[in-house]
Amino acid sequence: MKQATRWLKKKFIGIVSGSKADQATGSCAIPTPISIPRDEHNISRANISRNAVKVLYRLNSAGYQAYLVGGGVRDLLLGREPKDFDVATDASPEQVKSVFSNCRLIGRRFRLAHVHFGREIIEVATFRSNQESDQRGDRQLENGRILRDNVYGTLEEDAQRRDFTINALYYGVEDFSVIDYAGGIDDLKNGVIRLLGDPESRYREDPVRLLRAVRFAAKLGFVIEPATESPMRQLAALLQDVPAARLFEEVLKLFLAGAALETFEKLRHYDLFAQLFPATEEALTHEDHEFPITFVNRGLRNTDQRIQDNKPVTPAFLFAVLLWEPVRLRSDTLQASGTHPYEALQIAASEVLSEQAATVSIPKRFSYPMRDIWQLQSRFRQHNGKRPQRLQGHPRFRAAYDFLLLRAESGEVDQAEADWWTRFLERQPKGEQQQEEGQERQGRRRRRRRRKPKQPAATDE
Ligand code: ATP
Ligand code: MG
């Protein structure tokens, strides 16, 4: 990152100056585009997905404009590996479909073409325009919020309706230059997150941009410039109007990009975390020897470390960490009034998950394993006979054990408890472990066959 910033400084000092005036005011009228030729930037086709390059060439040879845009260009310029590659074109989604046999059109609110290459999908978006006057309802706004955004436009117009200056950089394979309409190169060089246009109306148009500002600031280590930053706290409540399913996707992007801890702290700083996880925020304010805060912090640090070590991270574990505090506190309260611990945890989990669904809805394929991770915690206290081996055979044992380690680290359970399990696992011969896991799975399958099919809890989503 440092190296890339140095490269950007060396290359662009004095070349890019189009947005200086706008930087002072914070507003961003689209300045004259600046084209950075191939020998003055570091993007090489070798670093771009072969499939994305193929899409660019195929669209060009069918007579359309086509550019790589967004995170692909931004991250390559910074010397980082892009997460995915997005393409923008003047071809309509239907025209894109007619160029590629491996193409599917998706989305109603924002129509897009997905070009499939095995497991890789290249997302192709038609240039959008910000034009308000639309007779056919292709662009629909309600109280300033975009409900539908399918009015197509030119490259210039497309650059204007993107979110941040650093995301409005275009790379084409016709001459391999990078086109910068909005001073994005300057902002990349200076490490600045700046919304295009008037910040308040851009947030009102799409409140998810509040989360995107935080995501990019945390992931890239950039600062949010004052005009982009100033309305954030005040507009945080706009997130209530965003569908819970979309927020689920955004939460995954926020916390699974390798900077979860930094992101969490920034979200809290801008009062955004409370909009996403109200029960957790509430629990975090009831500090108990600073315990709640450290648990979530440690869990997120652990997530970042796993990503850095290329280990898998499951959304179920992440959400189990994020919601444990309210679940634990409610379960404690229920137990204090005489409810059996097992039942108390079940009730607490159902309540918290059902309330959570109002803001960020967690699909059942993740909420079921979350419940398992929570419910298995009490079984770690049982060390007698074959119980430890049976617990070890549970498909969620590993996640539950990692969860136990986190609870011990943050002082919620005795470290000796976690150490007992660590020693137990060290004593298990590998082959035997696998055999027992297999047996446990078979046993469970048999038990499940015997049982009547269970109705999923209505409160899960
Ligand atoms: P990532 O590395 O997470 O993929 P990205 O910038 O590519 O970052 P995407 O969600 O893939 O993010 O979106 C691709 C591009 O589409 C963005 O760079 C931006 O130009 C545009 N975009 C995405 N979401 C919005 C939005 N809510 N408002 C305006 N423009 C957006
Ligand atoms: Mg992207």
mmCIF file with all atom_site columns, C-alpha atoms and ligand atoms in Angstrom, residues 70-71 74-75 83-84 86 161-163 167 202 206 209 212 215-216 219 246 253, ligand 1:
data_model
loop_
_atom_site.group_PDB
_atom_site.id
_atom_site.type_symbol
_atom_site.label_atom_id
_atom_site.label_alt_id
_atom_site.label_comp_id
_atom_site.label_asym_id
_atom_site.label_entity_id
_atom_site.label_seq_id
_atom_site.pdbx_PDB_ins_code
_atom_site.Cartn_x
_atom_site.Cartn_y
_atom_site.Cartn_z
_atom_site.occupancy
_atom_site.B_iso_or_equiv
_atom_site.pdbx_formal_charge
_atom_site.auth_seq_id
_atom_site.auth_comp_id
_atom_site.auth_asym_id
_atom_site.auth_atom_id
_atom_site.pdbx_PDB_model_num
ATOM   1  C CA  . GLY A 1 70  ? -14.959 0.553  -9.576  1.00 0.00 ? 70  GLY A CA  1
ATOM   2  C CA  . GLY A 1 71  ? -12.970 -1.559 -7.156  1.00 0.00 ? 71  GLY A CA  1
ATOM   3  C CA  . ARG A 1 74  ? -9.137  1.479  -7.698  1.00 0.00 ? 74  ARG A CA  1
ATOM   4  C CA  . ASP A 1 75  ? -7.431  -1.522 -6.109  1.00 0.00 ? 75  ASP A CA  1
ATOM   5  C CA  . LYS A 1 83  ? -12.031 -8.569 -4.983  1.00 0.00 ? 83  LYS A CA  1
ATOM   6  C CA  . ASP A 1 84  ? -13.916 -8.601 -8.270  1.00 0.00 ? 84  ASP A CA  1
ATOM   7  C CA  . ASP A 1 86  ? -16.934 -4.727 -12.738 1.00 0.00 ? 86  ASP A CA  1
ATOM   8  C CA  . ARG A 1 161 ? -23.816 8.835  -10.543 1.00 0.00 ? 161 ARG A CA  1
ATOM   9  C CA  . ARG A 1 162 ? -21.108 6.594  -9.048  1.00 0.00 ? 162 ARG A CA  1
ATOM   10 C CA  . ASP A 1 163 ? -20.599 6.899  -5.300  1.00 0.00 ? 163 ASP A CA  1
ATOM   11 C CA  . ASN A 1 167 ? -14.737 4.472  -7.627  1.00 0.00 ? 167 ASN A CA  1
ATOM   12 C CA  . ARG A 1 202 ? -26.391 11.274 -2.320  1.00 0.00 ? 202 ARG A CA  1
ATOM   13 C CA  . ASP A 1 206 ? -29.105 5.501  -1.267  1.00 0.00 ? 206 ASP A CA  1
ATOM   14 C CA  . ARG A 1 209 ? -23.510 4.764  0.782   1.00 0.00 ? 209 ARG A CA  1
ATOM   15 C CA  . ARG A 1 212 ? -19.782 2.070  1.879   1.00 0.00 ? 212 ARG A CA  1
ATOM   16 C CA  . ARG A 1 215 ? -16.121 0.203  4.460   1.00 0.00 ? 215 ARG A CA  1
ATOM   17 C CA  . PHE A 1 216 ? -13.673 1.857  2.077   1.00 0.00 ? 216 PHE A CA  1
ATOM   18 C CA  . LYS A 1 219 ? -10.350 -1.280 4.237   1.00 0.00 ? 219 LYS A CA  1
ATOM   19 C CA  . ARG A 1 246 ? -29.744 -5.919 1.290   1.00 0.00 ? 246 ARG A CA  1
ATOM   20 C CA  . LYS A 1 253 ? -18.949 -7.028 2.919   1.00 0.00 ? 253 LYS A CA  1
HETATM 21 P P1  . ATP B 2 .   ? -15.359 -3.946 -3.791  1.00 0.00 ? 1   ATP B P1  1
HETATM 22 O O1  . ATP B 2 .   ? -13.898 -4.005 -3.723  1.00 0.00 ? 1   ATP B O1  1
HETATM 23 O O2  . ATP B 2 .   ? -16.007 -4.158 -2.486  1.00 0.00 ? 1   ATP B O2  1
HETATM 24 O O3  . ATP B 2 .   ? -15.970 -4.781 -4.894  1.00 0.00 ? 1   ATP B O3  1
HETATM 25 P P2  . ATP B 2 .   ? -16.387 -1.794 -5.399  1.00 0.00 ? 1   ATP B P2  1
HETATM 26 O O4  . ATP B 2 .   ? -16.113 -0.320 -5.369  1.00 0.00 ? 1   ATP B O4  1
HETATM 27 O O5  . ATP B 2 .   ? -16.032 -2.512 -6.647  1.00 0.00 ? 1   ATP B O5  1
HETATM 28 O O6  . ATP B 2 .   ? -15.667 -2.407 -4.130  1.00 0.00 ? 1   ATP B O6  1
HETATM 29 P P3  . ATP B 2 .   ? -19.027 -2.788 -5.850  1.00 0.00 ? 1   ATP B P3  1
HETATM 30 O O7  . ATP B 2 .   ? -20.138 -2.969 -4.868  1.00 0.00 ? 1   ATP B O7  1
HETATM 31 O O8  . ATP B 2 .   ? -18.465 -3.975 -6.523  1.00 0.00 ? 1   ATP B O8  1
HETATM 32 O O9  . ATP B 2 .   ? -17.897 -1.993 -5.060  1.00 0.00 ? 1   ATP B O9  1
HETATM 33 O O10 . ATP B 2 .   ? -19.543 -1.747 -6.919  1.00 0.00 ? 1   ATP B O10 1
HETATM 34 C C1  . ATP B 2 .   ? -18.843 -1.463 -8.112  1.00 0.00 ? 1   ATP B C1  1
HETATM 35 C C2  . ATP B 2 .   ? -18.937 0.012  -8.444  1.00 0.00 ? 1   ATP B C2  1
HETATM 36 O O11 . ATP B 2 .   ? -20.302 0.368  -8.640  1.00 0.00 ? 1   ATP B O11 1
HETATM 37 C C3  . ATP B 2 .   ? -18.445 0.940  -7.334  1.00 0.00 ? 1   ATP B C3  1
HETATM 38 O O12 . ATP B 2 .   ? -17.057 1.119  -7.378  1.00 0.00 ? 1   ATP B O12 1
HETATM 39 C C4  . ATP B 2 .   ? -19.201 2.213  -7.667  1.00 0.00 ? 1   ATP B C4  1
HETATM 40 O O13 . ATP B 2 .   ? -18.615 2.896  -8.739  1.00 0.00 ? 1   ATP B O13 1
HETATM 41 C C5  . ATP B 2 .   ? -20.544 1.670  -8.128  1.00 0.00 ? 1   ATP B C5  1
HETATM 42 N N1  . ATP B 2 .   ? -21.486 1.564  -7.005  1.00 0.00 ? 1   ATP B N1  1
HETATM 43 C C6  . ATP B 2 .   ? -21.717 0.486  -6.229  1.00 0.00 ? 1   ATP B C6  1
HETATM 44 N N2  . ATP B 2 .   ? -22.651 0.734  -5.303  1.00 0.00 ? 1   ATP B N2  1
HETATM 45 C C7  . ATP B 2 .   ? -23.027 2.010  -5.485  1.00 0.00 ? 1   ATP B C7  1
HETATM 46 C C8  . ATP B 2 .   ? -23.966 2.881  -4.855  1.00 0.00 ? 1   ATP B C8  1
HETATM 47 N N3  . ATP B 2 .   ? -24.703 2.449  -3.830  1.00 0.00 ? 1   ATP B N3  1
HETATM 48 N N4  . ATP B 2 .   ? -24.082 4.123  -5.326  1.00 0.00 ? 1   ATP B N4  1
HETATM 49 C C9  . ATP B 2 .   ? -23.360 4.563  -6.396  1.00 0.00 ? 1   ATP B C9  1
HETATM 50 N N5  . ATP B 2 .   ? -22.444 3.812  -7.007  1.00 0.00 ? 1   ATP B N5  1
HETATM 51 C C10 . ATP B 2 .   ? -22.276 2.549  -6.586  1.00 0.00 ? 1   ATP B C10 1
#
